[in-house]
Amino acid sequence: MATAARMGRKVTVATCALNQWALDFEGNLQRILKSIEIAKHKGARYRLGPELEICGYGCWDHYYESDTLLHSLQVLAALLESPVTQDIICDVGMPIMHRNVRYNCRVIFLNGKILLIRPKMALANEGNYRELRWFTPWSRSRQTEEYFLPRMIQDLTEQESVPFGDAVLSTRDTCIGSEVCEELWTPHSPHVDMGLDGVEIFTNASGSHHVLRKAHARVDLVTTATTKNGGIYLLANQKGCDGDRLYYDGCALIAMNGGIFAQGSQFSLDDVEVLTATLDLEDVRSYRAEISSRNLASSQGPVRVPALRACPSQASRVSPYPRVKVDFALSRDEDLLEPLSEPVEWKYHSPAEEISLGPACWLWDFLRRSQQAGFFLPLSGGVDSGATACLVYSMCHQVCEAVKHGSQEVLADVRTIVNQTSYTPQDPRELCSRILTTCYMASENSSRETCNRAGDLAQQIGSHHIGLNIDPAVKAIMGIFSLVTGKSPAFSAHGGSSRESLALQNVQARVRMVIAYLFAQLSLWSRGAPGRLLVLGSANVDESLLGYLTKYDCSSADINPIGGVSKTDLRAFVQLCMERFRLPALQSILVAPATAELEPLAHGRVSQTDEEDMGVTYAELSVYGRLRKIAKMGPYSMFCKLLYVWKDVCTPRQVADKVKRFFSKYSVNRHKMTTLTPAYHAESYSPDDNRFDLRPFLYNTRWPWQFRCIETQVNQAKMVFLPVKCLLREYQLISLEGREAF
């Protein structure tokens, strides 16, 4: 009897990260089946997959289509009848229509029978998420009702209806409860009450995308949840680019009682990653037994011991969840000698490492799924285009590493891209020469220094490099204007007005965009190779925020891998690449002043710098961007905040002028965000107009009411400020990057 009491308490569970693709039902099905097969091979008896994995999370308005629901059901049917799904509880995500209402659901099944359909109860509807546009949250807590299965499913399962709602699974040896992505982030997550009601294993299927420095928050939420309440927690997530600006960054994990027992990769080229852990349910039970606050109710004031005995526990007071009984055990009868998983320490990437990996993986997904032959990048010799070139080189490095470690999927994809069935990439530089074409587009305003920097970097990363001069095209276009109008505009340096000078700069910039697309379409043709190239943009998030770019210039491209990254973070990334990839050409790029080189040179030297043109530093732009978007501040609130933050370095007048200058330029140029190239989303203050930062693009750029409020406060300021030059100090930047509450 003593021996029998120790049997059947170790459970092996599996979670995964899948690189699903919106509406790729065939590919999604195969990846799901592969993950289940791997989970079973590792001994797991429960497999958790990402949110909406059957159709792909990023279907967006395709969720409105009946086809999406139909094909999701067809994939579910294929899973139900597959022998791969036998003898393991499978937890998959898909949209379900119930009583003519669309829900984001988990469908949990075993051996061809559906056990439970669990709809999502808290929908993500901020930032890039718009789930309330397509789905309805399930509002009936701890209640279920009958869901009548479609006939195609009834024929397979021989079930007429199944439970639909907020319930938990009760197996022969434990109790399992689900929460879906956003529900972990809510103030009162379902796992709290589920844990008090005896649920021992929590599952969370996520569709969580990458943002710089976000992994810490996700891991902390899971470990905190199991520290407070005990239990085993499985988190699954999508990974990769499933068709738009977002990169889902995996980080699947398994935790227990506040510790991590399995960590998935945050960035990788593998389409399927499965994590398993073997854990002892008795560890959960003994951990909970020691949590007195869980077992004894809180009370007001001091309480004598006899009173505690009569006080009901928190666990006994919680409303019970409906239980779906499952005649199946996650543990095995003889598990005494089965080894247990050991806790691991979570390894985080630095922001520079995140940039080197995340956008590079996004580029790979975009390249292979768009079926193009490579990339075309206008390379100016500056930090932004240099960083973009480094991302392609980092992608090539990851591809070579994946092939070296035996990834047949990556090998097949790279052979398709280079159109060579026997090709095996071994050297990142050699691979880069095949898939990246860089081009320095010189003009009479270009310096020898930037030309050399671009050429040196291209040589070191191995790209196919082109040098050309755009002056004939610019002169031809201006010739047309002069022929029609009889006028010849001039640069400011040559006596022209600022309006003339700006127009002349924009012509150069837009000619470069036209040339970029021409070469992207025909440069491979000119070399006798098939296919075309994707044009890469290289405008950073700070320049986009202020609108410091020409509409339809080289910022207009097919995709932009750095469009969500700040100038400060980009410089750190370039420094990392210089050291990690041994690219000494990046040293001169880092120390050179940022310049557009659109105005005439002064004695052969650059006469124009970005920060002088903008009238604001890149460091200040990051501060303005975070306050505007993350802290939700308009002109007046931003002035009040910075009046205090910069009190030691700026007078009230200087703060007011800076804030007004920013909002004036931001609002004048906001229209440019409507045509912004699709960019990798990496920063929480991105001005992306497509879905993330929804604002008007026609403003009253004088901001009369708001600026008048600022002037009133300037005049009333009583504090003494030292009239020193206003420079941001490092500690102030750190505080404004989120480590100090606004």
CSV table of C-alpha atoms in Angstrom, one decimal, residues 30 55 69 162 218 245-246 269 307 311 401 479 496 498 525 563 583 604 643 719:
chain,number,residue,atom,x,y,z
A,30,GLN,CA,1.8,19.9,-40.7
A,55,CYS,CA,-5.5,29.5,-38.9
A,69,LEU,CA,-14.0,29.2,-39.9
A,162,VAL,CA,-19.6,19.2,-26.1
A,218,ARG,CA,6.4,37.8,-19.6
A,245,ARG,CA,4.9,43.8,-39.1
A,246,LEU,CA,5.0,41.7,-36.0
A,269,LEU,CA,14.8,29.7,-37.7
A,307,ALA,CA,-10.5,31.9,16.0
A,311,CYS,CA,-12.0,30.7,9.9
A,401,GLU,CA,24.3,28.0,-38.2
A,479,GLY,CA,15.6,70.3,-66.8
A,496,GLY,CA,18.2,80.1,-53.2
A,498,SER,CA,14.6,77.4,-48.2
A,525,TRP,CA,18.3,39.8,-64.8
A,563,GLY,CA,11.7,51.1,-38.6
A,583,LEU,CA,33.5,44.2,-39.1
A,604,GLY,CA,34.5,69.0,-50.1
A,643,LEU,CA,9.8,71.0,-16.7
A,719,MET,CA,11.4,78.1,-9.5
